[in-house]
mmCIF file of C-alpha atoms in Angstrom:
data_model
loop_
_atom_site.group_PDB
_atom_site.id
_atom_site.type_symbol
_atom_site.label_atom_id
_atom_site.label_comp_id
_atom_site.label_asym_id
_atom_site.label_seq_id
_atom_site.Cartn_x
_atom_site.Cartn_y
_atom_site.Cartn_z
ATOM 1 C CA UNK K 1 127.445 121.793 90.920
ATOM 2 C CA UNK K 2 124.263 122.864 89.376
ATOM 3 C CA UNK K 3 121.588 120.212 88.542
ATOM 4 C CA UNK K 4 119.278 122.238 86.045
ATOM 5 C CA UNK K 5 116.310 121.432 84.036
ATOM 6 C CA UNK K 6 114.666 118.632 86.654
ATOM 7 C CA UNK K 7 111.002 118.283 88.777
ATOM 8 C CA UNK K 8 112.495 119.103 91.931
ATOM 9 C CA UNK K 9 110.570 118.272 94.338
ATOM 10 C CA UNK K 10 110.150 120.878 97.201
ATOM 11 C CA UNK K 11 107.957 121.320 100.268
ATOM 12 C CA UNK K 12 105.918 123.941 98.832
ATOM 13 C CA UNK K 13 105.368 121.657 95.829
ATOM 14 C CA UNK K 14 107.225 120.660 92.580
ATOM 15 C CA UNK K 15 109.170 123.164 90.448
ATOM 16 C CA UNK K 16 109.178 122.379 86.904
ATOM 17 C CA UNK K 17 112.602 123.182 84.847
ATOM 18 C CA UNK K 18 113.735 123.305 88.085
ATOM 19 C CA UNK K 19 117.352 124.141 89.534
ATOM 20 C CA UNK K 20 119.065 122.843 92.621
ATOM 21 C CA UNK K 21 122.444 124.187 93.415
ATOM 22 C CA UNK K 22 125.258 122.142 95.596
ATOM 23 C CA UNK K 23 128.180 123.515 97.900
ATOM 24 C CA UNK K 24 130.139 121.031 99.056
ATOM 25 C CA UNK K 25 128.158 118.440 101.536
ATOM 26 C CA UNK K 26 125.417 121.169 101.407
ATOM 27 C CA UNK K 27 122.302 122.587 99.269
ATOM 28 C CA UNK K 28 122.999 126.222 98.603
ATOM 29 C CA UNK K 29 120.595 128.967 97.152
ATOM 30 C CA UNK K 30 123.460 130.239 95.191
ATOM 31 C CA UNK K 31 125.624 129.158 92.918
ATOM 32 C CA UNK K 32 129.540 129.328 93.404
ATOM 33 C CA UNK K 33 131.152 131.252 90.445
ATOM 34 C CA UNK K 34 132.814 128.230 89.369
ATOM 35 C CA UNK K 35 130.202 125.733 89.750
ATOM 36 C CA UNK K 36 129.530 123.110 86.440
ATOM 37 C CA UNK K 37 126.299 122.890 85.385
ATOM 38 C CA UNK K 38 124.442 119.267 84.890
ATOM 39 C CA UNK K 39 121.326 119.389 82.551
ATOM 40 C CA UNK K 40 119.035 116.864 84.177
ATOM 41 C CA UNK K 41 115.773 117.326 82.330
ATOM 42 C CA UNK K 42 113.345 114.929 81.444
ATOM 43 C CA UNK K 43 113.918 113.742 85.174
ATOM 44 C CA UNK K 44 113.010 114.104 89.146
ATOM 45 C CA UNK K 45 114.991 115.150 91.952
ATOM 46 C CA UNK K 46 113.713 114.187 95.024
ATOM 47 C CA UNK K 47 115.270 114.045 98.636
ATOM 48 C CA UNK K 48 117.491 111.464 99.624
ATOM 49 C CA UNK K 49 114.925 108.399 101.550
ATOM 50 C CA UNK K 50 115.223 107.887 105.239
ATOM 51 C CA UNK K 51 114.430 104.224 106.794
ATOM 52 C CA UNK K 52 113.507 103.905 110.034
ATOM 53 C CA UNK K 53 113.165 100.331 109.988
ATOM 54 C CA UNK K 54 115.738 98.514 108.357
ATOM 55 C CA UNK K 55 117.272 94.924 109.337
ATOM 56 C CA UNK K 56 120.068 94.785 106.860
ATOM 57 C CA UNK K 57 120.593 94.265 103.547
ATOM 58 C CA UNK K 58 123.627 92.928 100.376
ATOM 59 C CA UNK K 59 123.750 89.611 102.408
ATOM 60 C CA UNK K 60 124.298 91.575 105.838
ATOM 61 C CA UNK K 61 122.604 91.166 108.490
ATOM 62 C CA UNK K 62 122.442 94.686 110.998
ATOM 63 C CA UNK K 63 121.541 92.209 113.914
ATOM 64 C CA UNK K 64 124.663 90.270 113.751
ATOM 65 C CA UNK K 65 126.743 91.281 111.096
ATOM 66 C CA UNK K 66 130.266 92.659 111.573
ATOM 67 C CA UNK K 67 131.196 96.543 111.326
ATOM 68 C CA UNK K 68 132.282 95.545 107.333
ATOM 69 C CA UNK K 69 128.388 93.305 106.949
ATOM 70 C CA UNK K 70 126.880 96.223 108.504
ATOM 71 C CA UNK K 71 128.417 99.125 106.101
ATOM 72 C CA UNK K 72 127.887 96.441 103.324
ATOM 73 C CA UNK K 73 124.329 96.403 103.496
ATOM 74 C CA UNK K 74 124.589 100.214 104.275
ATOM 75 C CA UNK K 75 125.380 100.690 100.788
ATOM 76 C CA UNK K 76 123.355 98.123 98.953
ATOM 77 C CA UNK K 77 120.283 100.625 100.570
ATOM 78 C CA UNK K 78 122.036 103.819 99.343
ATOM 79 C CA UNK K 79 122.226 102.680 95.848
ATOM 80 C CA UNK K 80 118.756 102.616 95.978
ATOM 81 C CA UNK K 81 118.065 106.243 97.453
ATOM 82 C CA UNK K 82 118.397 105.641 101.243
ATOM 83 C CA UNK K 83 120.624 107.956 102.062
ATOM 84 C CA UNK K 84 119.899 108.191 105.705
ATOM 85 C CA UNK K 85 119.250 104.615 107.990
ATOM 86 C CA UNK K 86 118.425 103.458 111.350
ATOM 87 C CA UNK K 87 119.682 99.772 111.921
ATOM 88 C CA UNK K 88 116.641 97.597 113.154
ATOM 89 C CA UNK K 89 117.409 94.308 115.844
ATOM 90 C CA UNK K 90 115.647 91.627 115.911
ATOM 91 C CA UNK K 91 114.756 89.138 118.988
ATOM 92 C CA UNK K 92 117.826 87.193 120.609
ATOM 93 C CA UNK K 93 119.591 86.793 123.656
ATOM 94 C CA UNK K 94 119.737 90.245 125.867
ATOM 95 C CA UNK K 95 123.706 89.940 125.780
ATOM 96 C CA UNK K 96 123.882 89.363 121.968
ATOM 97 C CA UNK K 97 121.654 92.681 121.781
ATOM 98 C CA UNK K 98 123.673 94.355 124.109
ATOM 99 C CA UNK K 99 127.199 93.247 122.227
ATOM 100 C CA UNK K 100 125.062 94.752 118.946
ATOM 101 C CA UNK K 101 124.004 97.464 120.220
ATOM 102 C CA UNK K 102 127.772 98.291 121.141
ATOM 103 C CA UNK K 103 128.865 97.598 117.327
ATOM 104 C CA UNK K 104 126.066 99.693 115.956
ATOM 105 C CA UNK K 105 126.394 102.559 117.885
ATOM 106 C CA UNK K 106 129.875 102.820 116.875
ATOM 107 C CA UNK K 107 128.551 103.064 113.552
ATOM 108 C CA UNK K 108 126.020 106.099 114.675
ATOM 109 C CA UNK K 109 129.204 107.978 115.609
ATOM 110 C CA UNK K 110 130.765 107.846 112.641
ATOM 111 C CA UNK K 111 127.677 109.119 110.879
ATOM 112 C CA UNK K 112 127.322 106.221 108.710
ATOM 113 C CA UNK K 113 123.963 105.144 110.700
ATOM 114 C CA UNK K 114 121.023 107.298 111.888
ATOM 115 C CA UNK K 115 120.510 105.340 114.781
ATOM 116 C CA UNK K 116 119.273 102.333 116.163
ATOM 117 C CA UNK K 117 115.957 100.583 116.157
ATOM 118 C CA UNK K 118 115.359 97.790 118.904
ATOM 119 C CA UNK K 119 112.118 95.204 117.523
ATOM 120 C CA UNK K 120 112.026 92.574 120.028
ATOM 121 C CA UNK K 121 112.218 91.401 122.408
ATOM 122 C CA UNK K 122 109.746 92.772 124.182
ATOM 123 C CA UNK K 123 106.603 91.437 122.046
ATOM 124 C CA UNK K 124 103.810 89.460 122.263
ATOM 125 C CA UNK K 125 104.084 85.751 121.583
ATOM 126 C CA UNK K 126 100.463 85.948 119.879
ATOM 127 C CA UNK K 127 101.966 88.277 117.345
ATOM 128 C CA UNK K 128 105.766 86.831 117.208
ATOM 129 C CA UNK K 129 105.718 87.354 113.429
ATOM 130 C CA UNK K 130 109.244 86.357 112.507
ATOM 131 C CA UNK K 131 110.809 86.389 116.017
ATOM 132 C CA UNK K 132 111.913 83.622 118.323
ATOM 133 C CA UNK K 133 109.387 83.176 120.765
ATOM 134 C CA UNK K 134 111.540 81.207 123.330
ATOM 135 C CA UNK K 135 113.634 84.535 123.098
ATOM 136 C CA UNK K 136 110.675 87.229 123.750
ATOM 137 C CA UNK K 137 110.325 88.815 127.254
ATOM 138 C CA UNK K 138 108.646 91.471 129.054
ATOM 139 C CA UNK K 139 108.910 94.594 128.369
ATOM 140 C CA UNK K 140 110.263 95.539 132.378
ATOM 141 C CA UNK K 141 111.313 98.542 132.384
ATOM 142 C CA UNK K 142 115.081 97.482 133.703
ATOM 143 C CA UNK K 143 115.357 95.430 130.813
ATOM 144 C CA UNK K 144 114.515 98.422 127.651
ATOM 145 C CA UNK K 145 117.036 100.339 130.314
ATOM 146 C CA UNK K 146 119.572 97.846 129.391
ATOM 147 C CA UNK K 147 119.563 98.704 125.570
ATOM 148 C CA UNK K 148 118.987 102.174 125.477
ATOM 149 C CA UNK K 149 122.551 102.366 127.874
ATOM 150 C CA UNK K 150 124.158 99.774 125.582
ATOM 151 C CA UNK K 151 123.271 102.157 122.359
ATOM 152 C CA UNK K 152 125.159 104.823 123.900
ATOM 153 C CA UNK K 153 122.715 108.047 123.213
ATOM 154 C CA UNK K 154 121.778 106.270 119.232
ATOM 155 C CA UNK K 155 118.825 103.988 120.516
ATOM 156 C CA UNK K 156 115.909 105.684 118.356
ATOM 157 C CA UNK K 157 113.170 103.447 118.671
ATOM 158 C CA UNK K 158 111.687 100.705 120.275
ATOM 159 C CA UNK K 159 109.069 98.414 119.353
ATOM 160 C CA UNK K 160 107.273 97.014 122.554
ATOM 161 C CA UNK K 161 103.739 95.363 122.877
ATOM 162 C CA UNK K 162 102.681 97.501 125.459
ATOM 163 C CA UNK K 163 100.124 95.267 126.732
ATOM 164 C CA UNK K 164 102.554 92.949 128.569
ATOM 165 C CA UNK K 165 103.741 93.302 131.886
ATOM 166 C CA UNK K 166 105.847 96.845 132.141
ATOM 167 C CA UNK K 167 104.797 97.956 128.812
ATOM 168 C CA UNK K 168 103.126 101.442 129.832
ATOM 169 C CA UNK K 169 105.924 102.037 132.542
ATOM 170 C CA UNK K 170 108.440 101.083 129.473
ATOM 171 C CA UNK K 171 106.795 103.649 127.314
ATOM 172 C CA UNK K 172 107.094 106.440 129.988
ATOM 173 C CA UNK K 173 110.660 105.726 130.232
ATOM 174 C CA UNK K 174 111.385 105.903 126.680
ATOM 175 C CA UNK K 175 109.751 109.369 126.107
ATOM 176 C CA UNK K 176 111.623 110.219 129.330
ATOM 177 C CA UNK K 177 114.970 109.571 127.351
ATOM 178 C CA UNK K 178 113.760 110.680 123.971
ATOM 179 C CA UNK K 179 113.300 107.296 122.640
ATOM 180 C CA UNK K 180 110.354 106.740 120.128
ATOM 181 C CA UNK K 181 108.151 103.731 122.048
ATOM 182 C CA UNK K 182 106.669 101.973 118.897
ATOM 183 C CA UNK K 183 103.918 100.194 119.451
ATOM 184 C CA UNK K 184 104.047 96.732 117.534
ATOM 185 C CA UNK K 185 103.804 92.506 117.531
ATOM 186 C CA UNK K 186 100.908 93.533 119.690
ATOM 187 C CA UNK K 187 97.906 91.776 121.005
ATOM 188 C CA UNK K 188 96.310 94.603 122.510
ATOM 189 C CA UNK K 189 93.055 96.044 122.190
ATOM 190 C CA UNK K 190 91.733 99.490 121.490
ATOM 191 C CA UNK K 191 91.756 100.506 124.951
ATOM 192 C CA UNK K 192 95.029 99.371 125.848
ATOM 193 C CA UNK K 193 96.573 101.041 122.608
ATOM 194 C CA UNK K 194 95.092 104.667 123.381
ATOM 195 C CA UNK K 195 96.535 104.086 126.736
ATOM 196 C CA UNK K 196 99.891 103.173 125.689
ATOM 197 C CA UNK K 197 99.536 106.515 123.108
ATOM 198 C CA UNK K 198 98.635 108.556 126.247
ATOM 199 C CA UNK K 199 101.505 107.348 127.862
ATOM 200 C CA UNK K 200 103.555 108.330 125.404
ATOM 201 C CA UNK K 201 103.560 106.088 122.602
ATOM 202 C CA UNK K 202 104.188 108.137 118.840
ATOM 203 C CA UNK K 203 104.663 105.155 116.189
ATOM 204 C CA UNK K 204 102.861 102.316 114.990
ATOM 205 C CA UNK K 205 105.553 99.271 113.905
ATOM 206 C CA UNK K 206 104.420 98.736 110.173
ATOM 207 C CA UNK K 207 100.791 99.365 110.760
ATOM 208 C CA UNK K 208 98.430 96.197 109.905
ATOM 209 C CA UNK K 209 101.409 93.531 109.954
ATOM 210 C CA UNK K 210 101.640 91.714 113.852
ATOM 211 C CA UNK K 211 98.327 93.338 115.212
ATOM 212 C CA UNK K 212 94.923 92.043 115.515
ATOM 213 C CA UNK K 213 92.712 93.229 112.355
ATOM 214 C CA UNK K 214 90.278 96.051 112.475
ATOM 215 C CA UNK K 215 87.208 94.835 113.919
ATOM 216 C CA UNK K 216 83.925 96.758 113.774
ATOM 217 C CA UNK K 217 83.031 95.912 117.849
ATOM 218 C CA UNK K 218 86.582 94.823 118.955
ATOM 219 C CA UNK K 219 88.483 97.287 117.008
ATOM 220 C CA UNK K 220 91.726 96.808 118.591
ATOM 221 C CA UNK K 221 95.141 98.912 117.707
ATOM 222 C CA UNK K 222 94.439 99.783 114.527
ATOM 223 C CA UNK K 223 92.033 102.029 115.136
ATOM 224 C CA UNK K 224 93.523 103.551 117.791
ATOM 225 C CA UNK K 225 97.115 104.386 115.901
ATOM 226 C CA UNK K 226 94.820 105.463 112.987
ATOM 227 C CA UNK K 227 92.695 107.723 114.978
ATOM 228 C CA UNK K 228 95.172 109.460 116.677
ATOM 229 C CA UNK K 229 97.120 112.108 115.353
ATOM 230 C CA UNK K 230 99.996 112.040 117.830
ATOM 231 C CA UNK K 231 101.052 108.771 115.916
ATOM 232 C CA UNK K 232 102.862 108.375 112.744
ATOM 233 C CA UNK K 233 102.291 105.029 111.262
ATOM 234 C CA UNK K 234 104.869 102.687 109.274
ATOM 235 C CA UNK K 235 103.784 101.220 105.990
ATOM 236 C CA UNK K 236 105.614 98.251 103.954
ATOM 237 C CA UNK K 237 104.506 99.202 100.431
ATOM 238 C CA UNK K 238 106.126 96.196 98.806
ATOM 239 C CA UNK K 239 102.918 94.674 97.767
ATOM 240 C CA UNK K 240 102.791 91.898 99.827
ATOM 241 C CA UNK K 241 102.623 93.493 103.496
ATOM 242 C CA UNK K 242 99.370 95.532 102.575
ATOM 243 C CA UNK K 243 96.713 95.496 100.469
ATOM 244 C CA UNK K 244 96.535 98.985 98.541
ATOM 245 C CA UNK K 245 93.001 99.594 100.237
ATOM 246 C CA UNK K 246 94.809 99.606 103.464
ATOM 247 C CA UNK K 247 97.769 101.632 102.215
ATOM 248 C CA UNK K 248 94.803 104.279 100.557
ATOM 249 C CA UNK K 249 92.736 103.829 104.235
ATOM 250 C CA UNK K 250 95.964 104.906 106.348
ATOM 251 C CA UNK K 251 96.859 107.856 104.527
ATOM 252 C CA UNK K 252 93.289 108.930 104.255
ATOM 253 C CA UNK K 253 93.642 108.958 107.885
ATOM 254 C CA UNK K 254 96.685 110.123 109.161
ATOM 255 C CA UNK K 255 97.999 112.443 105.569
ATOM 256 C CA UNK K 256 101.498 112.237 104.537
ATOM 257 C CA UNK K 257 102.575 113.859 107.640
ATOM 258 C CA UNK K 258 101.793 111.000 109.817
ATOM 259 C CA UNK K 259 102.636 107.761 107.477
ATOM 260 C CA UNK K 260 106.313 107.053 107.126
ATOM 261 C CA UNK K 261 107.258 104.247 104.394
ATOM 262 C CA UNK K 262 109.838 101.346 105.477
ATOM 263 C CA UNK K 263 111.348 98.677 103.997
ATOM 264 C CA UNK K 264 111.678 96.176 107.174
ATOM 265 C CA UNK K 265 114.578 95.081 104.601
ATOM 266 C CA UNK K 266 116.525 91.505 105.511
ATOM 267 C CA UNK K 267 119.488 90.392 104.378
ATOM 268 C CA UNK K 268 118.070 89.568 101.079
ATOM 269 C CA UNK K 269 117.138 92.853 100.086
ATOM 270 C CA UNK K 270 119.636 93.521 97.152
ATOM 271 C CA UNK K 271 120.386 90.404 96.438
ATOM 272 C CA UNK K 272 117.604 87.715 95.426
ATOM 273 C CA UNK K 273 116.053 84.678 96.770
ATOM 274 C CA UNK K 274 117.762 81.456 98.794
ATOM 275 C CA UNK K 275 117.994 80.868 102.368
ATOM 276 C CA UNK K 276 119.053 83.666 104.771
ATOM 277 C CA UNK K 277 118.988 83.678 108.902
ATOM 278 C CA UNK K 278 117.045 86.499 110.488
ATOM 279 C CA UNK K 279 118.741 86.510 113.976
ATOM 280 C CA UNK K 280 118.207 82.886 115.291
ATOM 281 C CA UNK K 281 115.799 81.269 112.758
ATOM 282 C CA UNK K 282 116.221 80.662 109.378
ATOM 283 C CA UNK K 283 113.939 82.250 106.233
ATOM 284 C CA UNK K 284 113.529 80.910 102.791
ATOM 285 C CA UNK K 285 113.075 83.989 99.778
ATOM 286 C CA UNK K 286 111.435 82.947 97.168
ATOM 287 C CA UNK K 287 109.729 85.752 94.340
ATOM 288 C CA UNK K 288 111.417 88.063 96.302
ATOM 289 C CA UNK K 289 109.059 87.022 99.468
ATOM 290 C CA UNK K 290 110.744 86.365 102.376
ATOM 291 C CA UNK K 291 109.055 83.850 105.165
ATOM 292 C CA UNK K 292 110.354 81.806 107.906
ATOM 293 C CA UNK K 293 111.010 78.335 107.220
ATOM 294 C CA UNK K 294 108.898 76.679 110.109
ATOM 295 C CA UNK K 295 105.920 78.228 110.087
ATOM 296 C CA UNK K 296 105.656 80.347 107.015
ATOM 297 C CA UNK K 297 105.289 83.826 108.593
ATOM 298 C CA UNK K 298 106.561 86.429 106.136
ATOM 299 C CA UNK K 299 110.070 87.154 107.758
ATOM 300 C CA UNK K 300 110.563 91.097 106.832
ATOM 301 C CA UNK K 301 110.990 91.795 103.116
ATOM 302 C CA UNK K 302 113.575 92.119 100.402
ATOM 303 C CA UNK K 303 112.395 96.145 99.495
ATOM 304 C CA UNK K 304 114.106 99.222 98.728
ATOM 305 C CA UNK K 305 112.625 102.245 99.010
ATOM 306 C CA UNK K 306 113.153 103.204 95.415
ATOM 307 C CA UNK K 307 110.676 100.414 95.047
ATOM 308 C CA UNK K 308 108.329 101.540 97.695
ATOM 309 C CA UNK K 309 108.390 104.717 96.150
ATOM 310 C CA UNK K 310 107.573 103.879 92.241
ATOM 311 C CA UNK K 311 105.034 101.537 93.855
ATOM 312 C CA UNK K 312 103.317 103.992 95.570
ATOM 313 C CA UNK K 313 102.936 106.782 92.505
ATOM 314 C CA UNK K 314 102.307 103.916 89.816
ATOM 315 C CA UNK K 315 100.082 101.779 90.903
ATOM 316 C CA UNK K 316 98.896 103.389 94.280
ATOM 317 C CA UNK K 317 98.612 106.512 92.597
ATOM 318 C CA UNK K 318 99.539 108.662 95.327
ATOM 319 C CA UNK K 319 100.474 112.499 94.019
ATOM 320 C CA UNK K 320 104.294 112.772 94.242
ATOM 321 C CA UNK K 321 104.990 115.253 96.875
ATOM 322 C CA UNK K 322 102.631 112.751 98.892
ATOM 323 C CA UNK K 323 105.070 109.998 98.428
ATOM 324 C CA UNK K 324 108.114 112.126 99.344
ATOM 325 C CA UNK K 325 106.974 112.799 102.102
ATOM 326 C CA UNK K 326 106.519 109.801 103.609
ATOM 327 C CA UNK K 327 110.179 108.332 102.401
ATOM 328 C CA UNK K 328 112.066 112.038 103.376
ATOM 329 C CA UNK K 329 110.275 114.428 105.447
ATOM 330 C CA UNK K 330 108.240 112.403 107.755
ATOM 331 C CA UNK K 331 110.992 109.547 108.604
ATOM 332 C CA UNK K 332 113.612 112.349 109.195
ATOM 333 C CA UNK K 333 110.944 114.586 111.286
ATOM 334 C CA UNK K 334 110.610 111.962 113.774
ATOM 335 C CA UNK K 335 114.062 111.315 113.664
ATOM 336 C CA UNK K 336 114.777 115.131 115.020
ATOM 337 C CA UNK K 337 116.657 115.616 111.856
ATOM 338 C CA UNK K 338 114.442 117.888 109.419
ATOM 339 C CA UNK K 339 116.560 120.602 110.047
ATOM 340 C CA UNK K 340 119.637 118.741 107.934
ATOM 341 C CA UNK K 341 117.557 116.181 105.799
ATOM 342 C CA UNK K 342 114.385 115.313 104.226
ATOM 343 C CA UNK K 343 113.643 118.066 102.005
ATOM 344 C CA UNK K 344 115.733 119.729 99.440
ATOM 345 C CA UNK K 345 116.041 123.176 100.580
ATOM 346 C CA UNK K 346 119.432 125.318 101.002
ATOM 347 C CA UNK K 347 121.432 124.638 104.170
ATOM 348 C CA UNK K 348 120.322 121.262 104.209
ATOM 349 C CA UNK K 349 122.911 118.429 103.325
ATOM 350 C CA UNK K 350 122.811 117.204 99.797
ATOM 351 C CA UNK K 351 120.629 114.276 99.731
ATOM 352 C CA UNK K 352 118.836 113.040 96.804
ATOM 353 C CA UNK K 353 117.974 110.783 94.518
ATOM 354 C CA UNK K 354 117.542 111.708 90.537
ATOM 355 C CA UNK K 355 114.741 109.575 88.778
ATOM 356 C CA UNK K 356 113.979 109.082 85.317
ATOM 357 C CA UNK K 357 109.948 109.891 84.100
ATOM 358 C CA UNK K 358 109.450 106.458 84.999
ATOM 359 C CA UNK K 359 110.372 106.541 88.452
ATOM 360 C CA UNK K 360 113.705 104.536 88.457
ATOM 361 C CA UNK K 361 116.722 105.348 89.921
ATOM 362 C CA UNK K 362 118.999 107.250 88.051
ATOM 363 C CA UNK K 363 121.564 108.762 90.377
ATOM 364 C CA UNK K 364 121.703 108.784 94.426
ATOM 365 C CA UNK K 365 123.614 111.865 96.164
ATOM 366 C CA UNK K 366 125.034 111.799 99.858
ATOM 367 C CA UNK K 367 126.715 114.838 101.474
ATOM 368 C CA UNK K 368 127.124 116.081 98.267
ATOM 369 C CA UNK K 369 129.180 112.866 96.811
ATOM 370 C CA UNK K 370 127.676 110.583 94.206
ATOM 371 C CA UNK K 371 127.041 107.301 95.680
ATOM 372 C CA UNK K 372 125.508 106.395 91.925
ATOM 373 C CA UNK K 373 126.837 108.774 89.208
ATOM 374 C CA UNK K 374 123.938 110.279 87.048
ATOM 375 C CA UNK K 375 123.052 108.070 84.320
ATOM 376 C CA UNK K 376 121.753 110.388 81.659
ATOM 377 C CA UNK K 377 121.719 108.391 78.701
#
């Protein structure tokens, strides 16, 4: 196939009247002799999103759900553009996790998951967020052993506060296994965050949310993740996680190169509001806001990325190639996967999404399959 007349978007910039060419799973620079052509003008094509922080979606949870929960909410993100996911925990019991972790990486071998994301429990009671506190626990380095051997080789990241007892020796081990150590529901203060990044810390878990705010003599992580360009930071662009001055303020800082947009999607994400269970406790979506019911904490979100991405060139007016970036390229950089997704660019597999001029989501492509067939009319 031959998608002609688009914006594609490439990593040298956009191509107007542009021309993308696929072979099979694959993005070719040529075009097979009997290849149809599809006239997509008037539109963008854009590479397929990649979440790294994702706790389920469609009604499923990824923290408990069954194999068919977990490939349900699997698709409800792909029919918004994900094409490439890493299944986020959240706190529970260390044998639930473990039993999880089992199920998930399953999932990672069949290529239907990217990976898997472990937030909680190792985080700080003073920035629980929407995580059972009775459940948290140090972050001993035996203990972040336990999942990484229960993911089987697919553990990808792990969100520790690495102020707590173990944290920095946690860290270390991570990097030792090439895990990302993400630091997150933290408490800690500037010094202990540049310690934790010289130990070899690389992400910052939705930068902001669960952290003490900036201060201008206690300046805690903030500063630190933002300062440092070892560490790529995660951003919920749904609206209600940030403030667009602190969305504009972190990628003044770190560039597109170093801010990765995630959903932190729950089970409502796809579906609408009523009463859901993230892991143990129970969260009430309302306006498509999603908090705990004791308490009030906002309990993840209810985003796609299609979403995150109109958001951010509509009303955050970032310049497009900015914004792809930080849903493809970035994500599937840290991922160690730019050299088969993230940008649209022949050899690579044939991911992407095809957007109207108003930035909604007209068609998603996996592996060179139509999740959701081009709607041209």
């Amino acid at each position: 196939m031959v998608l002609t007349g688009a914006n594609v978007v490439l990593p040298a910039g956009t191509a107007e009247n542009g021309r993308l060419t696929v072979d099979g799973t694959r993005i070719s620079a040529e075009a097979p002799e009997n290849a149809r052509t599809l006239d997509v003008s008037g539109h963008w094509l854009v590479p397929g999103f990649v979440d790294l922080h994702n706790h389920g979606g469609g009604g499923a949870s990824f923290s408990s759900g069954t194999v068919e929960d977990v490939l349900r909410g699997i698709h409800t993100h792909r029919l918004h553009g994900t094409t490439t996911l890493v299944a986020s925990t959240v706190t529970d019991e260390m044998d639930l996790l473990v039993r999880q972790a089992g199920l998930l990486s399953e999932l990672a071998e069949q290529g239907d998951l990217a990976g898997i994301h472990f937030e909680g429990p190792f985080i700080s009671p003073c920035r629980k967020g929407a995580h059972s506190e009775a459940l948290l626990r140090d972050p001993e380095p035996a203990e972040v052993r336990k999942l990484i051997d229960a993911a089987r080789g697919h553990a990808r990241m792990v969100t520790l506060a690495t102020e707590l007892p173990g944290g920095i020796d946690s860290v270390r081990l991570l990097a030792e296994h090439g895990v990302i150590a993400a630091v997150g529901h933290t408490d800690a203060t500037y010094e202990q965050t540049v310690e934790a990044i010289d130990a070899g810390a690389t992400v910052a878990t939705h930068l902001f949310n669960a952290m003490p705010p900036l201060g201008h003599r206690a300046p805690g992580p903030i500063a630190a993740l933002l300062e440092d360009e070892r560490v790529t930071v995660e951003l919920i662009n749904d609206g209600t996680h940030l403030h667009p001055a602190a969305l504009e303020l972190a990628f003044r800082h770190k560039g597109a190169g170093r801010v990765a947009f995630i959903t932190d999607a729950m089970d409502a994400a796809g579906i609408g509001d009523g009463r859901y269970m993230l892991g143990p406790l129970e969260v009430e979506v309302a306006d498509g806001v999603a908090r705990l019911v004791e308490g009030g904490s906002i309990a993840g979100s209810t985003l796609t990325l299609d979403r995150a991405f109109k958001r951010a060139v509509t009303v955050d007016r970032l310049p497009v190639g900015d914004a792809v970036a930080a849903l493809s390229a970035t994500p599937a950089g840290l991922l160690g996967l730019y050299d088969s997704i993230g940008s649209l660019e022949p050899g690579k597999y044939a991911d992407l999404v095809l957007l109207d001029a108003d930035f909604d989501v007209k068609g998603v492509m996996r592996r060179g399959e139509w999740v959701v067939d081009p709607q041209l009319g």
